[in-house]
């Protein structure tokens, strides 16, 4: 029997715990503790990970250790991160007295909260609810690792590897594939687990792009989030929305004010952007956004209507001059009738470049914010010093 826990599946309310193969050990379905009972799948995962004898392997969710033991046979060292204390005790018991005991380091804790050490390869079998944040935590890890082989819920895996034109192509795919090469390795049916989860799983290989792309990732995600909020609509329809124009003009005014050295104007612009009723395009989790664009199957641009502001307040509309500026960028570069669902990475990069050349940006730059705060603080200090003198 295997100690590998399934990636997918939601616990049935009628039974939260299932008796495991070990005496007195119960597996918590609410924590994704579904035991992989097919040793051939364990073997395939280790083989497809491409582990070298000198590698340090990070394993997330080792469970009772069947996969861990196979990893120890192939790697120089395994660092296992496990939240469940009972599993930690079982894993320690399993390696005790073996030649592998000194090659295993166990970190007990939540993988989303602990600082991850250096590793060459990651092998993870995770609860599906942390799939998106864990993926991007790994991709943000430095120094960069060589590859990650992760068991995801099958549907999530298909979104990760989707290409332009695929029904599953979404913001998650675009952002992940900007930072890494992703490939589907194998599908694992739910009947390979005990107890079986409600959904099938898939193993995906993620290889970070090294060095990372030289772009502002917050701004990139701001553009992608806007475009994929309704991925089957034309960009012309998306960018004509009042809320979109309002935020883009607020960003534009900040950049222009800083360029001209108008610190006070820039500070006012940032204050306007910080109001509660101002829409944001910055980085957020992917699950909610992807759910909305998975539901968006229509092609009628006429349904892109603005909804009133919360509380019934009418928002200040963007100026006609700025609207024309945005639409000219789309028209001049043949993007007016393009649809995000069919745009490649290169298409989106070119779109971002065209807007940036026109001074139009898609995120509140932390650097810009720092300049504004520092400049305003300098002015306040200067005024205070003058008053004292």
XYZ file of C-alpha atoms in Angstrom:
389
model
C 0.000 0.000 0.000
C 1.191 3.504 -0.710
C 1.433 6.546 1.529
C 1.027 9.036 -1.322
C -1.959 11.348 -0.863
C -4.248 12.289 -3.715
C -4.281 15.770 -5.207
C -8.003 16.059 -5.805
C -11.255 15.160 -4.171
C -13.574 16.796 -1.697
C -14.399 14.903 1.478
C -17.858 13.461 1.799
C -19.764 14.970 4.688
C -20.931 11.579 5.866
C -17.425 10.421 6.691
C -14.517 12.690 7.531
C -12.056 9.989 8.510
C -11.144 6.670 6.935
C -9.269 3.895 8.680
C -5.823 3.461 7.146
C -3.795 0.338 6.529
C -1.665 1.059 9.597
C -3.116 0.128 13.013
C -4.835 3.108 14.672
C -4.045 5.523 11.814
C -6.974 7.360 10.272
C -6.736 9.368 7.055
C -8.487 12.729 6.991
C -10.290 13.222 3.699
C -10.720 16.918 4.497
C -6.921 17.220 4.296
C -6.736 15.363 0.990
C -5.361 12.198 2.570
C -6.343 9.699 -0.124
C -3.845 6.852 -0.331
C -2.434 5.867 -3.700
C -2.647 2.092 -3.861
C -0.977 1.544 -7.241
C 2.810 1.139 -6.859
C 3.241 1.470 -10.617
C 2.053 5.074 -10.444
C 4.579 5.790 -7.675
C 7.311 4.254 -9.841
C 6.227 6.298 -12.869
C 6.293 9.552 -10.895
C 9.856 8.920 -9.696
C 11.033 7.952 -13.179
C 9.437 10.981 -14.860
C 10.923 13.337 -12.255
C 14.380 12.743 -13.773
C 16.175 12.694 -10.417
C 19.982 12.688 -10.406
C 22.069 11.030 -7.623
C 23.302 14.484 -6.547
C 19.846 16.088 -6.321
C 18.093 17.499 -3.297
C 14.392 16.669 -3.650
C 11.590 18.629 -2.003
C 8.554 16.462 -1.309
C 5.301 18.112 -0.296
C 2.807 15.909 1.511
C 4.834 12.711 2.020
C 2.037 10.974 3.936
C 3.215 7.638 5.315
C 6.263 7.601 3.069
C 5.932 5.144 0.180
C 6.899 7.779 -2.381
C 9.478 9.177 0.035
C 11.303 5.843 0.219
C 11.504 5.670 -3.585
C 12.791 9.238 -3.733
C 15.473 8.441 -1.140
C 16.678 5.586 -3.338
C 17.205 8.002 -6.244
C 18.334 11.277 -4.626
C 21.129 12.533 -2.424
C 18.678 14.064 0.056
C 14.910 14.445 0.500
C 13.328 17.378 2.324
C 9.733 16.453 3.210
C 7.174 19.071 4.276
C 4.243 17.562 6.179
C 1.470 19.292 8.122
C 0.050 16.241 9.937
C 2.064 15.320 13.035
C 0.848 11.711 12.851
C 2.299 11.357 9.376
C 5.592 12.856 10.549
C 5.843 10.230 13.294
C 5.051 7.434 10.845
C 7.635 8.721 8.348
C 10.300 8.904 11.067
C 9.463 5.370 12.143
C 9.708 4.123 8.591
C 13.247 5.398 7.930
C 14.585 4.621 11.405
C 17.390 2.098 11.237
C 17.710 2.310 7.439
C 20.632 3.744 5.431
C 18.292 6.560 4.361
C 17.651 7.976 7.834
C 20.449 10.556 7.552
C 19.311 11.592 4.066
C 15.802 12.652 5.104
C 14.912 16.049 6.563
C 11.331 16.523 7.739
C 9.769 19.967 8.106
C 6.481 19.879 9.994
C 4.242 22.749 8.979
C 2.010 24.336 6.363
C 3.890 24.438 3.067
C 2.270 27.784 2.264
C 3.715 29.321 5.439
C 7.166 27.760 5.823
C 10.325 29.071 4.164
C 11.374 26.467 1.634
C 15.068 25.456 1.572
C 17.214 24.909 -1.511
C 16.107 22.032 -3.747
C 16.750 20.772 -7.283
C 13.511 18.861 -7.895
C 10.094 19.132 -6.275
C 7.708 16.173 -6.097
C 4.315 17.126 -4.687
C 0.967 15.444 -4.183
C -1.284 18.142 -2.836
C -4.856 19.009 -1.813
C -6.378 20.697 -4.850
C -7.430 23.801 -2.904
C -3.826 25.025 -2.667
C -2.911 24.221 -6.271
C -2.745 27.771 -7.591
C -0.976 29.507 -4.668
C 1.501 26.645 -4.290
C 2.361 26.679 -7.987
C 3.234 30.365 -7.895
C 5.046 30.073 -4.567
C 7.295 27.478 -6.164
C 7.838 29.591 -9.279
C 8.809 32.541 -7.074
C 11.339 30.452 -5.135
C 14.989 31.492 -5.437
C 17.359 30.069 -6.363
C 15.310 28.520 -9.120
C 14.855 24.743 -9.195
C 15.187 22.463 -12.221
C 11.700 20.970 -12.305
C 8.589 20.184 -10.267
C 6.466 17.074 -10.767
C 3.115 17.712 -9.118
C -0.128 15.769 -8.776
C -3.072 18.119 -9.382
C -6.789 17.753 -9.792
C -7.204 16.720 -13.448
C -9.196 19.789 -14.478
C -6.662 22.148 -12.911
C -3.836 20.319 -14.700
C -5.606 20.710 -18.032
C -5.923 24.456 -17.439
C -2.208 24.675 -16.669
C -1.160 23.097 -19.967
C -3.892 24.583 -22.202
C -2.874 26.394 -25.399
C -4.487 29.311 -27.288
C -7.794 28.226 -28.765
C -8.345 25.422 -26.228
C -11.541 25.651 -24.197
C -9.465 25.444 -20.980
C -7.069 28.259 -22.008
C -7.212 30.874 -19.257
C -5.299 33.378 -17.166
C -3.776 30.557 -15.105
C -2.292 28.988 -18.246
C -0.975 32.300 -19.563
C 0.730 33.304 -16.300
C 2.187 29.862 -15.628
C 3.496 29.441 -19.156
C 5.095 32.881 -19.008
C 7.219 31.650 -16.095
C 7.683 27.964 -16.947
C 7.416 25.172 -19.476
C 4.564 22.870 -18.469
C 3.694 19.413 -19.750
C 1.145 16.762 -18.842
C 2.813 13.497 -17.800
C 0.040 11.076 -16.867
C -3.552 10.885 -15.745
C -4.290 9.024 -12.516
C -7.827 7.696 -12.205
C -9.650 8.094 -8.920
C -9.902 4.323 -8.514
C -6.138 4.197 -7.966
C -6.722 5.719 -4.523
C -8.238 4.481 -1.292
C -10.648 5.905 -0.427
C -11.277 7.109 -3.997
C -11.653 10.899 -4.368
C -14.526 12.351 -6.351
C -12.311 13.432 -9.256
C -9.414 12.115 -11.295
C -5.901 13.505 -10.897
C -3.047 14.285 -13.271
C 0.718 14.631 -12.897
C 2.261 17.731 -14.479
C 5.918 18.647 -15.003
C 6.815 22.323 -14.475
C 10.235 23.625 -15.568
C 10.879 27.278 -14.606
C 12.241 29.584 -17.279
C 15.723 30.562 -16.145
C 16.464 33.440 -16.151
C 12.881 34.638 -15.600
C 11.379 36.884 -18.317
C 12.470 40.542 -18.001
C 8.985 41.989 -17.558
C 7.032 43.622 -14.761
C 4.987 40.621 -13.622
C 2.421 42.714 -11.747
C 1.738 44.741 -14.850
C 1.712 41.627 -17.037
C -0.867 40.026 -14.763
C -2.904 43.230 -14.737
C -3.208 43.095 -18.519
C -3.864 39.351 -18.606
C -6.501 39.548 -15.897
C -8.316 42.301 -17.776
C -8.179 40.445 -21.091
C -9.233 37.065 -19.684
C -12.051 38.345 -17.500
C -14.176 37.744 -20.623
C -11.784 35.870 -22.851
C -14.204 35.336 -25.766
C -15.015 39.037 -26.154
C -13.070 41.260 -28.525
C -10.429 43.500 -26.978
C -12.298 46.463 -28.415
C -15.354 45.554 -26.346
C -13.317 44.883 -23.212
C -11.368 48.141 -23.322
C -14.445 50.280 -24.000
C -15.827 49.529 -20.523
C -16.154 52.613 -18.334
C -14.532 50.941 -15.306
C -11.554 49.800 -17.360
C -11.030 53.216 -18.898
C -11.282 54.866 -15.469
C -8.530 52.762 -13.933
C -6.253 52.961 -16.946
C -6.536 56.755 -17.003
C -5.778 56.908 -13.261
C -2.590 54.874 -13.861
C -1.768 57.024 -16.861
C -2.127 60.236 -14.854
C 0.261 58.965 -12.172
C 2.945 58.105 -14.710
C 2.543 61.397 -16.539
C 2.637 63.399 -13.298
C 5.864 61.708 -12.207
C 7.431 62.154 -15.615
C 6.718 65.860 -15.454
C 7.907 66.102 -11.848
C 4.490 67.057 -10.530
C 4.725 65.299 -7.169
C 1.535 66.726 -5.732
C -0.458 65.723 -8.804
C 0.976 62.202 -8.613
C 0.073 61.891 -4.941
C -3.481 62.998 -5.720
C -3.686 60.455 -8.527
C -2.581 57.644 -6.207
C -5.123 58.758 -3.623
C -7.840 58.466 -6.265
C -6.664 54.981 -7.198
C -6.856 53.887 -3.548
C -10.564 54.655 -3.143
C -12.806 51.698 -2.404
C -14.971 52.112 -5.501
C -12.037 52.113 -7.909
C -11.631 48.816 -9.810
C -8.250 47.084 -9.612
C -6.318 45.079 -12.168
C -3.520 43.857 -9.921
C -2.462 40.283 -9.112
C -4.977 38.041 -7.349
C -5.607 34.324 -7.122
C -6.559 32.588 -10.354
C -9.406 30.349 -9.294
C -12.209 32.919 -9.220
C -11.106 34.593 -12.443
C -10.726 31.295 -14.248
C -14.174 30.214 -13.108
C -15.656 33.320 -14.708
C -13.882 32.907 -18.013
C -14.746 29.199 -18.112
C -18.408 30.258 -18.038
C -17.939 32.894 -20.738
C -18.795 31.105 -23.965
C -20.712 33.796 -25.829
C -19.289 35.973 -28.581
C -21.739 38.866 -28.460
C -19.820 42.050 -27.723
C -23.023 43.924 -26.959
C -23.309 42.394 -23.482
C -20.190 44.223 -22.279
C -22.170 46.778 -20.310
C -20.951 48.622 -17.262
C -22.603 47.874 -13.950
C -23.298 50.767 -11.558
C -20.856 51.397 -8.746
C -21.554 49.777 -5.389
C -24.022 51.861 -3.402
C -25.469 53.404 -6.557
C -22.709 56.007 -6.938
C -21.881 57.046 -10.489
C -18.162 56.894 -11.258
C -16.301 59.668 -13.023
C -15.887 58.671 -16.641
C -12.552 58.697 -18.399
C -11.875 61.683 -20.651
C -12.724 61.417 -24.329
C -9.101 62.113 -25.205
C -7.856 59.158 -23.177
C -10.531 56.844 -24.575
C -9.406 57.746 -28.059
C -5.778 57.101 -27.093
C -6.569 53.572 -25.885
C -8.656 52.689 -28.915
C -6.009 54.051 -31.287
C -3.446 51.661 -29.761
C -5.778 48.723 -30.432
C -6.703 49.879 -33.936
C -3.196 50.781 -35.081
C -1.803 47.399 -34.013
C -4.670 45.229 -35.289
C -5.912 44.216 -31.825
C -9.405 45.723 -31.962
C -11.096 42.477 -33.026
C -8.655 40.077 -31.349
C -9.953 37.737 -28.646
C -7.861 36.729 -25.643
C -8.955 33.088 -25.935
C -6.888 32.765 -29.109
C -3.936 35.057 -28.294
C -0.484 33.571 -27.775
C 2.153 34.696 -25.287
C 3.848 36.700 -28.049
C 0.556 38.391 -28.950
C -0.037 39.436 -25.346
C 3.545 40.635 -24.920
C 3.225 42.748 -28.057
C -0.075 44.161 -26.793
C 1.544 45.141 -23.481
C 4.489 46.701 -25.303
C 2.192 48.764 -27.543
C 0.278 50.129 -24.559
C 3.454 50.859 -22.591
C 4.925 52.816 -25.495
C 1.797 54.972 -25.344
C 2.317 55.485 -21.596
C -0.584 53.218 -20.617
C 0.027 50.769 -17.752
C -1.943 48.031 -16.003
C -0.791 47.928 -12.383
C 0.094 50.240 -9.548
C 3.877 50.064 -9.714
C 5.457 49.609 -6.306
C 8.468 51.537 -7.558
C 6.249 54.421 -8.653
C 4.461 54.361 -5.303
C 7.820 54.512 -3.525
C 8.887 57.502 -5.603
C 5.674 59.330 -4.808
C 5.886 58.608 -1.069
C 9.564 59.537 -0.899
C 9.069 62.730 -2.860
C 6.077 63.815 -0.798
C 7.925 62.960 2.425
C 10.893 65.048 1.258
C 8.594 68.014 0.591
C 7.015 67.664 4.058
C 10.415 67.445 5.757
C 11.638 70.491 3.831
C 8.566 72.476 4.846
C 8.960 71.440 8.486
C 12.636 72.425 8.498
C 11.776 75.795 6.986
C 9.127 76.381 9.649
C 11.611 75.569 12.452
C 14.214 77.919 11.030
